[in-house]
C-alpha cells in the first residue's frame, strides 16, 4: 500500500470513528430535558416555533433521517409536529390529530395528500411520557419510513430530489400555526456522512446549541423543560382558619387537605381544586393534624399521638370512596411527639411511629398501632441503636419490608437539658426481623440541616432524595438533595423554596408522583395554633444540580483536557487509536486560535472590577442579583419569578408600579384574568420571600397596584445609567456617563428576556445611548483617542450590530492601531455575519469603507 493510500485509509477510518463518537456523545453527556411547545392553548403569537438550522443549512444526500423523543398529551387539537421544506418550496409535515379515543400521527405532502397514518393509544398520550420517533427520508428511493413503537410504516412517491437542503421547523411554521401539546428532546438529524445532534438542554436565550455547544438553530417562545427540573413550580396556596391535615395519594395524583367538615382535593395532573363535604364530621379534635393513607383499604387515617385530655377518639379513618369517617380508637403514646415519623409495613396491616419531641425530650422508640386492642404497642428492635431525635426523614416500606430513617436533631441521652445536635446518619429498619442496621454517618460541610418528612427512594434503589433545610431558622429555604444509600455522598439537585417555620406545628412533606415523574412538596405554615397556610410545589424528575443547570446556559465546546482524555479513551475502546486524537487536536487548536482573536475584541474594561455586590440588581447584560450578605442569589429567580420581578422593577423606577391585571396578562397570557388570582398570589408571595434579604427594596400594594419602594441601600445598574442618559441634552455630562462605562459595557438591557412589553424600555435605552455616544465617537476619532473609539464602537455595535458609521470608525481605528491585515480580518467576520443574518452580501467593500477619513 502506498503512503498516499495509507493516509487516505487513515483519514477515512478516523472519519468513521468520529461519526460513531458523535452518535455516542448524547449518551455520554447525560440526560436531556427537552423543549416544551406553547400550543393551541396559547395565543398565536405566543406559540413555539423551532427552526433546526437557522444559519448555514447543510445539504443532505441520498437520505435524511430525523430522530427524536416525543411526548404528546393533546386530546383536543390538530397540530403539526414538524415540517420540512426543500429548495423548490415543496413541503412535507408530520402532524397530529386526536379523534374519539385515538390519536393519529400523519405524514403528509402538504396541501396534497396524507401518505402515512400511525395510531396512538390513549395510554401513550401523557406529559413527559416519551416515545422514540425516527423519520427516514430515502431521497434516492423516493421513500419515507417511520419507526414508531417498534413498528415500521413506509410510503413511496414523494418526488424527492437526490440532495436536499431542508428547512426543518418544529411547531408553528410559515404555513401552519396549529401546535399540539407536545415536547421533544434528543433530536438527531443525519445522513450517511454527517450527524447533527441537539440535546435541547437549554434554559435561556433563543439560540439552540448542538452537541458541541455551537448555536445552530433558533426557537421562538420556548419553554425549556430543564427549568422544571431545577426550579420548583408553585402550584397551590390555600389558607385555613382551623387546624387542617394533609397527605398525598400518588395513585390518584391528588393532595388531600382535611379539616373538620370538608375534604379539599387538589389534582396535580390536571391542576384542579375541589371541596367536598363529609357524610359526618371528623370525630376527633386535631392538634397536629397528622395522617397516613392506606392504599389497600382506600382510607385516610387521621390520628393524634398524644393530647393533654385523654378522653375522646385519637384515631379515625376516612373512607375515600364514601367520605364517611369511622372512629378506630382512642389510644395514645406517652408524651407528645412533634415531628415524628409514620410508616406502614409492607402488607399495610400496621402503621408504625418512630421518634419525635415532647415534654423537653427527644425519643427513639418505635410504636405500632394495634386496631384490635386499641393500643400503641411498643416494638423492640435488635442490632444498632438509633439515637433519640426528631425532624428525621423516613422512606416508604420496600419489597423486603424495610424502611430507611435518615438524619434529624437530638442527642445521645434524649434529654433536651443537655442540648442537641444535627445527625447525618442512615439506618435500615427491617420490620419483619425487627432489626436495625446502621448504613453510614457523614459530616457535611457548611450549614446544618434536617430532612423534611418522607425520603423518596430512586427507582434503581441506589439513592434517596430528601428535602432539607435549617429547622432552627424561621425564614429559610428548602433544597432537594440526592444521597447515595451506599456511602452517603450527596449532591444538591434543585433550586430553593422559601419557607417560614415560626411554630413547631409547621410541617413540610416530600412526596413523589410516579405517573408524572415529579416531586411534590407540601408545606403547612402555622401562623398560630389554629391558622395555617398550605403551599404546594412540584419539580420534575430527574432533578439536576445547579452546576448542570448553569452549564446548560453557558454552552461551550468541551475543554481540551476533557476532549483529549475522553476521546482518547473511547478511541482505544473502538480500536481507532491516536489517529482521531491528533486530527481533532489540530482542529481544536485552530478553533482556540480563533477564539483568542475574538478575545482581543472584548471590552477593555472588566465589568466585575467595579461590580457592586451588596443589595444589587444587574439588568444590563447578564441578569444578576446580590443580597445584603453579598451572596449571588440569582439562582433563586425562576424564569417566571424573574419575569415578575423585572416587570415590577422597571415600572417602579418612576413610582408608577404595575396594576394587578397587567401582571396577570403578561405572566399568564393564556389564562383568564379571573383564574390567575391563586397562582399570582403564590408567585408574589414567593417573590417577597426571595427579596427579603435584599435591603433597600420593598414590595408594596396599593390601589390594586404593585410597586417597589427604594432606599439608597439598593443599587440597580440600569437605574444608574438611565438617570444619566435621559437628561436633557443641555445638561448631559459626558464624564459622568463615562463613569458608568463599565456598567454600559456589560451588555444591552435584559438581552435574554425576549418579552414584547420590554421592547419600549429597550428602545428608549438604546436610542438614548446612540444619541449620546455617536457624537462622542466622532469627536474621539478627530482627537485620535483610538482606545476610546474602540470602547464606544463596542457599545454601539452591541446595540446595532450593523451600524455602518460605528463599523467605519472601528475599522479605521483598528487599521491605525493593529494594521490593515487585522482590520480586514474583523471586516470579514462582520461581512460573514451580515450575510448570514440578511441573506445578501454586505454592499460596501473593505477598501471603500477604509478609504480616506471618516466623515
Short mmCIF file of C-alpha atoms in Angstrom, two decimals, residues 181-454:
data_model
loop_
_atom_site.label_atom_id
_atom_site.label_comp_id
_atom_site.label_asym_id
_atom_site.label_seq_id
_atom_site.Cartn_x
_atom_site.Cartn_y
_atom_site.Cartn_z
CA UNK A 181 -49.48 19.95 23.42
CA UNK A 182 -46.07 18.36 22.96
CA UNK A 183 -42.40 18.29 23.91
CA UNK A 184 -39.30 16.95 22.18
CA UNK A 185 -35.74 16.07 23.21
CA UNK A 186 -32.63 14.26 21.94
CA UNK A 187 -33.02 15.47 18.37
CA UNK A 188 -30.59 13.99 15.81
CA UNK A 189 -30.55 14.92 12.11
CA UNK A 190 -28.21 12.98 9.86
CA UNK A 191 -27.43 11.27 6.58
CA UNK A 192 -24.71 8.71 5.81
CA UNK A 193 -21.92 11.29 6.17
CA UNK A 194 -22.94 13.91 8.70
CA UNK A 195 -24.65 13.94 12.08
CA UNK A 196 -26.17 16.94 13.88
CA UNK A 197 -27.20 16.29 17.46
CA UNK A 198 -29.31 18.62 19.62
CA UNK A 199 -29.87 17.58 23.26
CA UNK A 200 -32.24 20.55 23.79
CA UNK A 201 -30.83 21.14 27.27
CA UNK A 202 -31.25 24.90 27.36
CA UNK A 203 -32.92 27.34 29.73
CA UNK A 204 -32.49 30.81 28.26
CA UNK A 205 -31.95 32.68 25.02
CA UNK A 206 -33.41 31.81 21.63
CA UNK A 207 -30.34 30.23 20.10
CA UNK A 208 -30.30 26.42 20.13
CA UNK A 209 -26.95 24.70 20.54
CA UNK A 210 -25.78 21.47 19.02
CA UNK A 211 -23.86 18.83 20.94
CA UNK A 212 -20.60 20.77 20.51
CA UNK A 213 -22.01 23.96 22.04
CA UNK A 214 -22.38 25.83 18.74
CA UNK A 215 -25.53 27.88 18.07
CA UNK A 216 -27.15 26.25 15.05
CA UNK A 217 -30.91 26.73 15.40
CA UNK A 218 -33.37 29.26 16.72
CA UNK A 219 -36.54 28.94 18.75
CA UNK A 220 -39.31 31.44 19.40
CA UNK A 221 -41.37 31.31 22.60
CA UNK A 222 -39.52 28.32 24.09
CA UNK A 223 -40.49 26.53 27.29
CA UNK A 224 -37.31 24.74 28.33
CA UNK A 225 -38.10 21.69 30.44
CA UNK A 226 -34.80 21.91 32.28
CA UNK A 227 -36.32 24.80 34.26
CA UNK A 228 -38.98 22.43 35.60
CA UNK A 229 -36.25 20.04 36.78
CA UNK A 230 -34.30 22.68 38.70
CA UNK A 231 -36.80 25.30 39.85
CA UNK A 232 -39.78 24.28 41.94
CA UNK A 233 -43.08 25.36 40.39
CA UNK A 234 -45.63 26.95 42.71
CA UNK A 235 -48.92 25.09 42.28
CA UNK A 236 -51.26 25.99 45.12
CA UNK A 237 -51.67 28.21 48.17
CA UNK A 238 -54.69 27.95 50.46
CA UNK A 239 -55.41 29.37 53.91
CA UNK A 240 -57.32 27.62 56.69
CA UNK A 241 -58.91 29.23 59.73
CA UNK A 242 -58.93 25.95 61.63
CA UNK A 243 -56.49 23.09 62.10
CA UNK A 244 -56.17 21.01 58.93
CA UNK A 245 -54.12 17.99 57.98
CA UNK A 246 -52.74 16.96 54.60
CA UNK A 247 -51.43 13.94 52.72
CA UNK A 248 -50.78 12.83 49.16
CA UNK A 249 -52.22 9.90 47.20
CA UNK A 250 -49.75 9.11 44.43
CA UNK A 251 -52.18 6.67 42.78
CA UNK A 252 -54.69 9.43 42.09
CA UNK A 253 -52.13 12.26 41.79
CA UNK A 254 -54.11 14.12 44.44
CA UNK A 255 -53.24 16.14 47.51
CA UNK A 256 -55.77 15.69 50.33
CA UNK A 257 -56.34 18.53 52.82
CA UNK A 258 -58.83 17.62 55.52
CA UNK A 259 -60.43 19.76 58.19
CA UNK A 260 -63.38 19.12 60.49
CA UNK A 261 -66.13 19.19 57.84
CA UNK A 262 -64.57 19.07 54.38
CA UNK A 263 -62.05 17.26 52.23
CA UNK A 264 -60.20 19.51 49.81
CA UNK A 265 -58.53 17.69 46.92
CA UNK A 266 -56.04 19.16 44.50
CA UNK A 267 -55.43 17.19 41.30
CA UNK A 268 -51.75 17.81 40.48
CA UNK A 269 -52.06 16.29 37.00
CA UNK A 270 -54.96 18.47 35.84
CA UNK A 271 -54.45 21.46 38.18
CA UNK A 272 -57.97 21.22 39.62
CA UNK A 273 -59.16 22.05 43.13
CA UNK A 274 -62.33 20.57 44.61
CA UNK A 275 -64.01 20.74 48.03
CA UNK A 276 -66.39 18.02 49.25
CA UNK A 277 -68.37 17.76 52.49
CA UNK A 278 -68.09 14.59 54.58
CA UNK A 279 -71.07 12.41 55.33
CA UNK A 280 -70.29 13.01 59.01
CA UNK A 281 -67.85 15.40 60.75
CA UNK A 282 -64.31 14.37 61.65
CA UNK A 283 -64.82 12.65 65.04
CA UNK A 284 -61.52 13.65 66.63
CA UNK A 285 -60.17 17.05 67.64
CA UNK A 286 -56.98 17.75 65.70
CA UNK A 287 -53.87 19.22 67.30
CA UNK A 288 -51.11 18.39 64.82
CA UNK A 289 -53.31 17.04 62.01
CA UNK A 290 -51.11 14.00 61.29
CA UNK A 291 -52.30 11.29 58.92
CA UNK A 292 -51.36 8.28 56.81
CA UNK A 293 -53.03 6.80 53.71
CA UNK A 294 -53.81 3.08 53.41
CA UNK A 295 -53.98 2.42 49.66
CA UNK A 296 -55.08 -1.18 50.24
CA UNK A 297 -58.21 -0.06 52.12
CA UNK A 298 -58.50 3.27 50.24
CA UNK A 299 -58.71 5.08 53.56
CA UNK A 300 -57.05 8.08 55.14
CA UNK A 301 -56.22 7.62 58.84
CA UNK A 302 -56.13 10.79 60.96
CA UNK A 303 -54.50 10.42 64.35
CA UNK A 304 -53.15 12.34 67.31
CA UNK A 305 -50.21 10.66 69.00
CA UNK A 306 -50.83 12.44 72.30
CA UNK A 307 -53.03 15.14 73.81
CA UNK A 308 -53.49 16.74 77.22
CA UNK A 309 -57.04 15.43 77.57
CA UNK A 310 -57.20 11.66 77.29
CA UNK A 311 -60.89 11.32 76.64
CA UNK A 312 -62.26 11.16 73.10
CA UNK A 313 -61.09 9.35 69.94
CA UNK A 314 -57.50 9.77 68.74
CA UNK A 315 -57.56 7.62 65.59
CA UNK A 316 -60.21 7.86 62.86
CA UNK A 317 -60.40 6.59 59.28
CA UNK A 318 -61.98 8.36 56.29
CA UNK A 319 -63.30 6.10 53.54
CA UNK A 320 -62.16 7.90 50.40
CA UNK A 321 -64.95 6.29 48.38
CA UNK A 322 -67.85 7.31 50.62
CA UNK A 323 -66.26 10.24 52.54
CA UNK A 324 -67.51 8.75 55.79
CA UNK A 325 -65.45 8.88 58.99
CA UNK A 326 -65.18 5.99 61.41
CA UNK A 327 -63.58 6.01 64.86
CA UNK A 328 -60.74 3.46 65.06
CA UNK A 329 -59.51 4.03 68.62
CA UNK A 330 -58.57 6.33 71.48
CA UNK A 331 -55.05 5.08 72.17
CA UNK A 332 -52.12 7.47 72.71
CA UNK A 333 -48.36 7.14 73.03
CA UNK A 334 -46.63 8.56 76.14
CA UNK A 335 -45.88 12.29 75.72
CA UNK A 336 -46.40 14.43 72.62
CA UNK A 337 -44.31 13.51 69.56
CA UNK A 338 -43.68 16.57 67.40
CA UNK A 339 -42.05 15.80 64.03
CA UNK A 340 -42.09 12.03 64.39
CA UNK A 341 -42.05 9.51 61.52
CA UNK A 342 -45.03 7.38 60.45
CA UNK A 343 -44.98 4.46 58.01
CA UNK A 344 -46.82 1.26 57.12
CA UNK A 345 -45.50 -2.26 56.93
CA UNK A 346 -45.42 -3.98 53.54
CA UNK A 347 -48.89 -5.51 53.86
CA UNK A 348 -50.35 -2.26 55.23
CA UNK A 349 -51.67 -4.09 58.27
CA UNK A 350 -49.99 -1.87 60.88
CA UNK A 351 -48.62 1.64 60.88
CA UNK A 352 -45.54 2.43 62.93
CA UNK A 353 -44.44 5.60 64.73
CA UNK A 354 -40.81 6.49 65.42
CA UNK A 355 -39.08 9.27 67.37
CA UNK A 356 -40.30 12.82 67.88
CA UNK A 357 -40.07 15.52 70.51
CA UNK A 358 -42.21 16.42 73.50
CA UNK A 359 -42.00 17.24 77.22
CA UNK A 360 -38.42 18.57 76.80
CA UNK A 361 -37.17 15.25 75.45
CA UNK A 362 -36.15 13.59 72.18
CA UNK A 363 -37.29 10.00 71.53
CA UNK A 364 -36.04 6.96 69.67
CA UNK A 365 -38.70 4.35 70.47
CA UNK A 366 -40.97 2.57 67.97
CA UNK A 367 -44.72 2.04 68.36
CA UNK A 368 -47.21 0.12 66.21
CA UNK A 369 -50.93 0.88 66.34
CA UNK A 370 -52.97 -2.24 67.16
CA UNK A 371 -56.56 -1.72 65.96
CA UNK A 372 -57.75 -4.94 67.65
CA UNK A 373 -56.69 -3.83 71.15
CA UNK A 374 -56.84 -0.05 70.53
CA UNK A 375 -53.28 0.33 71.77
CA UNK A 376 -49.93 1.66 70.60
CA UNK A 377 -47.64 -1.35 71.15
CA UNK A 378 -44.01 -0.55 71.90
CA UNK A 379 -41.81 -2.50 69.46
CA UNK A 380 -38.26 -3.60 70.31
CA UNK A 381 -35.55 -3.96 67.66
CA UNK A 382 -32.20 -5.71 67.71
CA UNK A 383 -28.99 -4.51 66.10
CA UNK A 384 -27.83 -0.91 66.00
CA UNK A 385 -29.47 1.79 68.11
CA UNK A 386 -30.84 4.98 66.61
CA UNK A 387 -30.11 7.92 68.89
CA UNK A 388 -33.09 9.97 70.16
CA UNK A 389 -34.22 12.60 67.66
CA UNK A 390 -36.96 14.47 65.89
CA UNK A 391 -37.03 16.03 62.39
CA UNK A 392 -35.81 12.75 60.87
CA UNK A 393 -36.98 11.58 57.45
CA UNK A 394 -38.19 8.10 56.58
CA UNK A 395 -38.94 6.21 53.39
CA UNK A 396 -41.93 4.11 52.43
CA UNK A 397 -41.53 0.38 53.02
CA UNK A 398 -39.86 -1.62 50.24
CA UNK A 399 -40.48 -5.16 48.98
CA UNK A 400 -38.19 -6.53 51.74
CA UNK A 401 -40.39 -4.89 54.40
CA UNK A 402 -37.66 -2.34 55.16
CA UNK A 403 -37.71 1.39 55.72
CA UNK A 404 -34.85 3.87 55.80
CA UNK A 405 -34.55 6.55 58.51
CA UNK A 406 -32.21 9.47 57.93
CA UNK A 407 -30.92 12.41 59.95
CA UNK A 408 -32.72 14.62 62.43
CA UNK A 409 -31.92 16.61 65.53
CA UNK A 410 -31.41 15.28 69.06
CA UNK A 411 -28.68 13.90 71.32
CA UNK A 412 -27.30 10.75 72.95
CA UNK A 413 -29.42 10.88 76.10
CA UNK A 414 -32.73 12.18 74.84
CA UNK A 415 -32.87 14.98 77.41
CA UNK A 416 -33.21 18.45 75.96
CA UNK A 417 -31.41 19.81 79.04
CA UNK A 418 -28.02 18.76 77.63
CA UNK A 419 -28.69 20.41 74.27
CA UNK A 420 -28.92 18.89 70.83
CA UNK A 421 -27.13 18.47 67.53
CA UNK A 422 -27.82 17.50 63.95
CA UNK A 423 -27.49 13.89 62.87
CA UNK A 424 -26.46 12.90 59.35
CA UNK A 425 -26.79 9.10 59.57
CA UNK A 426 -28.81 6.49 57.71
CA UNK A 427 -30.44 3.37 59.20
CA UNK A 428 -32.17 0.43 57.53
CA UNK A 429 -35.05 -0.88 59.66
CA UNK A 430 -36.38 -4.37 58.87
CA UNK A 431 -39.96 -4.72 60.09
CA UNK A 432 -40.02 -8.49 59.55
CA UNK A 433 -36.89 -9.39 61.52
CA UNK A 434 -37.27 -6.44 63.91
CA UNK A 435 -33.65 -5.43 63.32
CA UNK A 436 -31.80 -2.17 62.66
CA UNK A 437 -28.64 -1.75 60.59
CA UNK A 438 -26.65 1.50 60.52
CA UNK A 439 -25.60 2.17 56.92
CA UNK A 440 -23.33 5.18 57.41
CA UNK A 441 -22.80 8.52 59.12
CA UNK A 442 -21.31 11.58 57.44
CA UNK A 443 -20.19 15.07 58.48
CA UNK A 444 -21.33 17.53 55.80
CA UNK A 445 -19.55 20.85 55.43
CA UNK A 446 -21.47 24.11 55.55
CA UNK A 447 -24.77 24.95 57.23
CA UNK A 448 -26.65 22.41 59.34
CA UNK A 449 -29.88 20.95 58.01
CA UNK A 450 -32.61 18.41 58.73
CA UNK A 451 -34.74 16.47 56.25
CA UNK A 452 -38.45 17.07 55.76
CA UNK A 453 -40.89 14.19 56.23
CA UNK A 454 -40.52 11.34 53.75
#
